[in-house]
Structure formats: structure tokens, C-alpha cells
Amino acid sequence: MKKVGFIGWRGMVGSVLMERMREENDFAHMESYFFSTSQAGGDAPKVANSYEKVLSATDPKELLKMDILVSCQGGEYTTEIFPKLRADGWKGHWIDAASTLRMKDDAMIILDPVNRDLIQKNIDKGGKNFIGGNCTVSLLLIALHGLFKENLVEWVSSMTYQAASGAGAKNMIELLDQMKTVGTSFAANPSMGALELEKQMNVTMDSPSFPKQNFGHPLALNVLPWIDSELPSGQSKEEWKAQVEANKILQTTKNIPIDGTCVRVGALRCHSQGLTIKLTKSASLSTVEELISNANKWVDLVPNNKADSLKRLTPAAVTGKMHVPIGRVRPMTLGDTYFNAFTCGDQLLWGAAEPLRCVLRMVL
Ligand code: HSE
């Protein structure tokens, strides 16, 4: 059996990956070794065929023995360790959630429901570096797969509503802490009317003691229209990723523009996106709906009505779920090749952990 090493399995993406692997009985197909940057020597998780002790993730000696390494440890770890392993002659498969290697020529961005055939070809040709895509990109492509497959997409404008989890576990907890703080302030002023309360909440959010070390700003009762670093183009790095990663995943011959504004909102772990889709030619609503809903096993077309949209097309409805709903699909008044849509998906499942799990099984 192949030796598979896991790094970063305690973090959020890693924990979701472990949970999914247990559900799918994946550990039965490999020998598992668990690595840690801080807790080497401790007991490893009890899964089938696992080595009982946690190994050091910063000691190349043990890492070099692995046939496959799966990292959810983050970009800094990849930047530091991956080149060293390759320089030491390691020829194993590297499967990674971090963005560090995504745009490298010898790395493939993996998204099983959309580019499984291309992944298989890459494995057959001896490809070794498989990297999960940005979460909004992966969820967008699963939702719109049917239109991309038919070469019906001229461009997409995607306005995102991204959950706190995308910024990390500490940020998720900070959002809840912020909510608790405004809730406590509300509870302390039971007789105030709505406008007075709004002023009171602003005082609370402006207070130096308001918890915002991680986000730097209030996210509770607020939205933050910038995610990741600034680029000279005026885009945020998160916005830049949409087009470059999507085209790489699809291996398009002609670049499909995808751009929009990425916004952090107070959801916990599901990213939503409002889409304007420009088609390459006019198509009826029923054709667009049919293409979208038949594209892959995970996309779930929600009828464009109020009751279904509010029940099935929200972060609260989708959290912890594998399917990726897309709804609000309708022609726009902008012209007969413009369609509106809204999609929502679990940022830690198809947005992060699941593509890694799928490629691991394929490599095995
Ligand atoms: N960059 C994403 C976010 C998360 O900040 O929401 C992971 O792709």
C-alpha cells in the first residue's frame, strides 16, 4: 500500500478532509502517516492502517519516505518545505490546499466534478503536483459547469458574499465574538427604539475594545469589500484569482473573462455569489436551466421563485452539504444573451477539502 503523509490535518480544512475520508472509508486504501509542525511525538488519529505516532512536518527525512503528501497546512509551509523536498529528489505526489503553487506550470488545479478527465490525463502523464483551487472559483465552476462545457460563456461578472471561514478559524470565532458584543450591548439597552439602538451599536463597534484583531474591522452588522492583498490592477488578489484559476482549471484555449467584487459577509462557512453571465449566443431559459442542472452530480438547480430561493439557496441551508445550489436563473433586461444567477456552497467541502480527497483517491 502507498504511504500517504498528512500535514495540517488539525486545521479547519484538514479536519473536514479527515471527516470526509472517514465517511468514505478512504483510509482503508493507504498507509497513513500524520505529521505536525508543533506536536510531533503525540498520538496519531486512530484510522485504518495508520502509524501510531505523529511525525515532524519539518523533518524532511520522514517526509521523503512518503509516496504522497497531502498538505492543508497553508502557504507558508508549502513555500518552505515543498522546494526542499523536490531539491532532495522526492518524486512523490504533492496534493495541497494552499494557493502557493496553483499557477505554476507543473501544477494542476484540481476540481473533480469539472476537470476529472484532465486530472486523469495529468496523472497518466506523470504529473505530480495537484493543488485545490480558490473556494469561490471552485464553487462557481461546479455551479456553471453546464454552460462552460457547451462553450456558452462569453464572460461572467461574479459578486461574492464570502463567509468568515475563508479567512480562517480565528476569524470565524472573531465574527461570533463581535456578534456577542453587539448582542450584549443590545441586551443592556432594552428600552431603546430602532434608531437609538443603531447609534448605540455604532458606538459599540467604534469602541477600542471591540474584538477585531483578525479582521481589523467589524464584520458583524457590516460587510467588508476587500479580501486578500491589493494588486496594481485595482483588483483584490481574491478577485484576480477568479479568471486565472478558472481558465486554468478548464484549460480554455480562449481566455474567458471572469471578474467582480469580492466581499466578506457575516456568514460562517458558505460562500455565495451573485452572477451576471454573458452568453456567447442567445439561449432560452429552459436550455440554460437544463444545461446547468445536468452538468455534474453536485449542482442543484433551485427554481427561480421566492419560497425555494429563501429556503434552499442560502448559507444556512447549504452548510455542511455537498451539493452546490444555483438559482435566481433568469434572463436579464440587459439583452437576450445576459442571464442572472445566484449560487451558494460550503467553502470547506467542495471549496477546499473535497477536491483534495478526490485526487488522492485517483492517484492511489
Ligand atoms: N480566499 C478565500 C476566502 C478562502 O478568503 O474566503 C479560500 O479559498
PDB file of C-alpha atoms and ligand atoms in Angstrom, residues 134-135 162 166-167 227 238 264 271 347, ligand 1:
ATOM      1  CA  ASN A 134      -9.706  29.031  -4.613  1.00  0.00           C
ATOM      2  CA  CYS A 135     -13.029  28.283  -2.950  1.00  0.00           C
ATOM      3  CA  GLN A 162     -17.780  35.264   1.351  1.00  0.00           C
ATOM      4  CA  GLY A 166     -12.462  31.647   4.268  1.00  0.00           C
ATOM      5  CA  ALA A 167     -10.308  33.944   6.368  1.00  0.00           C
ATOM      6  CA  ILE A 227     -10.422  40.206   0.531  1.00  0.00           C
ATOM      7  CA  GLU A 238      -9.164  37.251  -4.439  1.00  0.00           C
ATOM      8  CA  ARG A 264     -16.672  39.367   3.175  1.00  0.00           C
ATOM      9  CA  HIS A 271     -19.704  31.444   0.160  1.00  0.00           C
ATOM     10  CA  GLN A 347     -16.494  26.706   1.454  1.00  0.00           C
TER      11      GLN A 347
HETATM   12  N1  HSE B   1      -9.620  33.016  -0.115  1.00  0.00           N
HETATM   13  C1  HSE B   1     -10.865  32.524   0.344  1.00  0.00           C
HETATM   14  C2  HSE B   1     -11.513  33.475   1.289  1.00  0.00           C
HETATM   15  C3  HSE B   1     -10.741  31.211   1.043  1.00  0.00           C
HETATM   16  O1  HSE B   1     -10.828  34.363   1.813  1.00  0.00           O
HETATM   17  O2  HSE B   1     -12.707  33.366   1.528  1.00  0.00           O
HETATM   18  C4  HSE B   1     -10.128  30.058   0.427  1.00  0.00           C
HETATM   19  O3  HSE B   1     -10.068  29.905  -0.931  1.00  0.00           O
END
